[in-house]
Amino acid sequence: MEAPHNSLAAEVDESAAPRTVTVSLAVESPEQMQALGRRIAGVLRPGDLVMLTGELGAGKTTLTRGLGEGLGVRGAVTSPTFVIARVHPSLTGGPALVHVDAYRLGGGLDEMEDLDLDVSLPESVVVVEWGDGKVEELSEDRLQVLIHRAVGDTDDERRSVTLVGIGARWAELRGARGALEG
């Protein structure tokens, strides 16, 4: 059974954490989720760590597909669940996209050391699905993307997405809100 992944959203308070910025958005369809990924890619740069949190089927890989399109990377962005990580080199001279699925990894950063994410991070954009409690030590600055969807027997495609920029790097996100909100 999967653990809830929304504790960070409840704890974020910009007045109490000046190095934290939050943007909340409503996404109505998979196409809009992918478009959001393309918009987020517009503010990403080498060295950025993006952590995706949400229930199974929330849209984490769909968002990452949009990130890959926006970054102009090679290869189809699909879930790396069974290979743990995929590297998508840039076709445009920008950063590579390292897409990690930590769902099957039980431990923290120690268990992920074999992936050499710390080596990849300075030149790449590293996106980690299910990374809570596992990769925070990679960077003091990170973008946490919390995706909430209706659970149970429903065809509802609406999602509530909260972007939480943590650290000095993401203070810049305050100025990019308009671009992200679409």
Coordinates of C-alpha atoms in Angstrom, one line a residue:
M1 CA 0.0 0.0 0.0
E2 CA 1.3 3.4 -0.9
A3 CA 2.0 6.0 1.7
P4 CA 0.5 9.5 1.5
H5 CA 2.8 11.9 -0.3
N6 CA 1.3 15.3 0.6
S7 CA 2.9 16.1 4.0
L8 CA 5.3 18.7 2.5
A9 CA 2.5 20.8 1.0
A10 CA 0.9 21.2 4.4
E11 CA 4.2 22.3 5.9
V12 CA 5.1 25.0 3.4
D13 CA 4.6 28.6 4.5
E14 CA 6.4 31.3 2.5
S15 CA 6.5 33.7 5.5
A16 CA 8.2 31.1 7.7
A17 CA 10.5 29.8 5.0
P18 CA 11.8 32.7 2.9
R19 CA 13.9 30.3 0.8
T20 CA 10.7 28.4 -0.2
V21 CA 8.3 29.5 -2.8
T22 CA 5.0 27.7 -3.7
V23 CA 2.9 27.9 -6.9
S24 CA -0.4 26.0 -7.0
L25 CA -2.1 25.1 -10.3
A26 CA -5.1 23.1 -11.6
V27 CA -4.5 20.7 -14.5
E28 CA -7.6 19.4 -16.3
S29 CA -6.1 16.8 -18.7
P30 CA -2.9 14.7 -19.5
E31 CA -2.3 17.2 -22.4
Q32 CA -2.3 20.1 -19.9
M33 CA 0.0 18.1 -17.6
Q34 CA 2.5 17.6 -20.5
A35 CA 2.2 21.3 -21.4
L36 CA 3.0 22.2 -17.7
G37 CA 6.1 20.1 -18.0
R38 CA 7.2 22.1 -21.1
R39 CA 6.6 25.3 -19.2
I40 CA 8.6 24.1 -16.2
A41 CA 11.4 23.1 -18.6
G42 CA 11.7 26.7 -19.5
V43 CA 13.0 27.6 -16.0
L44 CA 15.2 24.6 -15.5
R45 CA 19.0 24.6 -15.9
P46 CA 21.9 22.1 -15.4
G47 CA 22.1 21.1 -11.8
D48 CA 18.4 21.3 -11.0
L49 CA 16.9 18.5 -9.0
V50 CA 13.1 17.9 -9.5
M51 CA 11.3 15.6 -7.2
L52 CA 7.9 14.3 -8.3
T53 CA 5.4 13.1 -5.7
G54 CA 1.9 11.7 -6.3
E55 CA -0.2 8.6 -6.3
L56 CA 0.1 5.9 -8.9
G57 CA -1.4 7.3 -12.1
A58 CA -1.2 10.9 -10.9
G59 CA 0.7 12.1 -14.0
K60 CA 4.4 12.1 -12.9
T61 CA 5.7 10.5 -16.1
T62 CA 3.3 12.6 -18.2
L63 CA 4.8 15.7 -16.6
T64 CA 8.3 14.4 -17.2
R65 CA 7.5 13.7 -20.9
G66 CA 6.7 17.4 -21.1
L67 CA 9.9 18.3 -19.4
G68 CA 11.8 16.2 -22.0
E69 CA 10.0 18.0 -24.8
G70 CA 10.8 21.4 -23.3
L71 CA 14.4 20.5 -22.8
G72 CA 14.7 19.1 -26.3
V73 CA 16.1 15.7 -25.3
R74 CA 16.5 12.5 -27.3
G75 CA 14.3 9.4 -26.8
A76 CA 10.8 8.8 -25.7
V77 CA 10.3 9.6 -22.1
T78 CA 8.6 6.6 -20.5
S79 CA 8.5 5.4 -16.9
P80 CA 11.8 4.0 -15.8
T81 CA 10.2 1.8 -13.2
F82 CA 12.0 -1.4 -14.2
V83 CA 15.4 0.1 -15.2
I84 CA 15.3 2.6 -12.3
A85 CA 16.9 5.4 -14.4
R86 CA 17.1 6.6 -18.0
V87 CA 19.4 9.3 -19.4
H88 CA 18.0 11.4 -22.3
P89 CA 20.8 13.4 -23.9
S90 CA 20.0 16.9 -25.3
L91 CA 19.5 17.4 -29.0
T92 CA 19.8 21.1 -28.6
G93 CA 23.0 21.6 -26.6
G94 CA 21.1 21.9 -23.3
P95 CA 21.3 19.7 -20.3
A96 CA 20.5 16.0 -20.4
L97 CA 17.4 14.7 -18.6
V98 CA 18.1 12.0 -16.1
H99 CA 14.7 10.4 -15.2
V100 CA 14.7 8.2 -12.1
D101 CA 11.9 6.1 -10.6
A102 CA 12.8 5.4 -7.0
Y103 CA 9.5 3.6 -6.3
R104 CA 11.1 0.2 -5.9
L105 CA 14.0 1.5 -3.9
G106 CA 13.5 1.2 -0.1
G107 CA 16.5 3.0 1.3
G108 CA 17.6 6.5 1.2
L109 CA 20.5 8.1 -0.7
D110 CA 22.8 5.2 0.2
E111 CA 20.8 2.8 -1.9
M112 CA 20.8 5.2 -4.8
E113 CA 24.5 5.8 -4.8
D114 CA 25.0 3.2 -7.5
L115 CA 23.1 5.5 -9.9
D116 CA 25.8 8.2 -9.5
L117 CA 23.1 10.9 -9.4
D118 CA 25.6 13.2 -7.6
V119 CA 27.9 12.9 -10.6
S120 CA 25.1 13.5 -13.2
L121 CA 23.5 16.4 -11.4
P122 CA 25.9 19.3 -12.2
E123 CA 25.5 18.9 -16.0
S124 CA 21.9 17.5 -16.1
V125 CA 18.4 18.1 -14.9
V126 CA 17.6 15.1 -12.6
V127 CA 14.0 14.2 -12.2
V128 CA 13.2 11.7 -9.5
E129 CA 9.7 10.1 -9.2
W130 CA 9.0 8.8 -5.6
G131 CA 12.2 10.5 -4.3
D132 CA 10.8 11.7 -1.0
G133 CA 13.2 10.7 1.8
K134 CA 15.6 9.3 -0.7
V135 CA 17.3 12.1 -2.7
E136 CA 17.0 15.4 -0.7
E137 CA 20.6 15.2 0.3
L138 CA 21.7 15.6 -3.4
S139 CA 20.9 19.3 -3.3
E140 CA 19.9 22.0 -0.9
D141 CA 18.0 23.5 -3.8
R142 CA 15.3 21.5 -5.4
L143 CA 11.9 21.7 -7.0
Q144 CA 9.3 19.5 -5.4
V145 CA 6.2 18.8 -7.6
L146 CA 3.2 17.5 -5.6
I147 CA 0.5 16.0 -7.8
H148 CA -2.9 15.2 -6.2
R149 CA -5.7 13.4 -8.0
A150 CA -9.0 11.9 -7.0
V151 CA -8.5 8.4 -5.8
G152 CA -10.8 5.4 -6.1
D153 CA -13.0 4.3 -9.0
T154 CA -13.0 7.5 -11.1
D155 CA -12.3 8.8 -14.6
D156 CA -11.6 12.3 -13.3
E157 CA -8.5 13.6 -15.0
R158 CA -8.3 16.8 -13.0
R159 CA -5.1 17.2 -10.9
S160 CA -4.0 19.7 -8.3
V161 CA -0.3 20.5 -8.8
T162 CA 1.8 22.3 -6.2
L163 CA 5.3 23.4 -7.1
V164 CA 7.5 24.0 -4.1
G165 CA 10.8 25.5 -4.8
I166 CA 13.2 24.9 -2.0
G167 CA 16.4 26.9 -1.5
A168 CA 18.0 30.1 -2.9
R169 CA 17.9 28.8 -6.5
W170 CA 14.1 28.6 -6.5
A171 CA 13.6 32.1 -5.2
E172 CA 13.8 32.9 -8.9
L173 CA 10.6 31.0 -9.3
R174 CA 8.7 33.9 -7.8
G175 CA 9.4 35.9 -11.0
A176 CA 8.5 32.9 -13.2
R177 CA 5.0 32.3 -11.8
G178 CA 3.2 33.8 -14.8
A179 CA 5.1 31.6 -17.2
L180 CA 4.3 28.5 -15.1
E181 CA 0.7 29.3 -14.6
G182 CA 0.2 29.5 -18.3

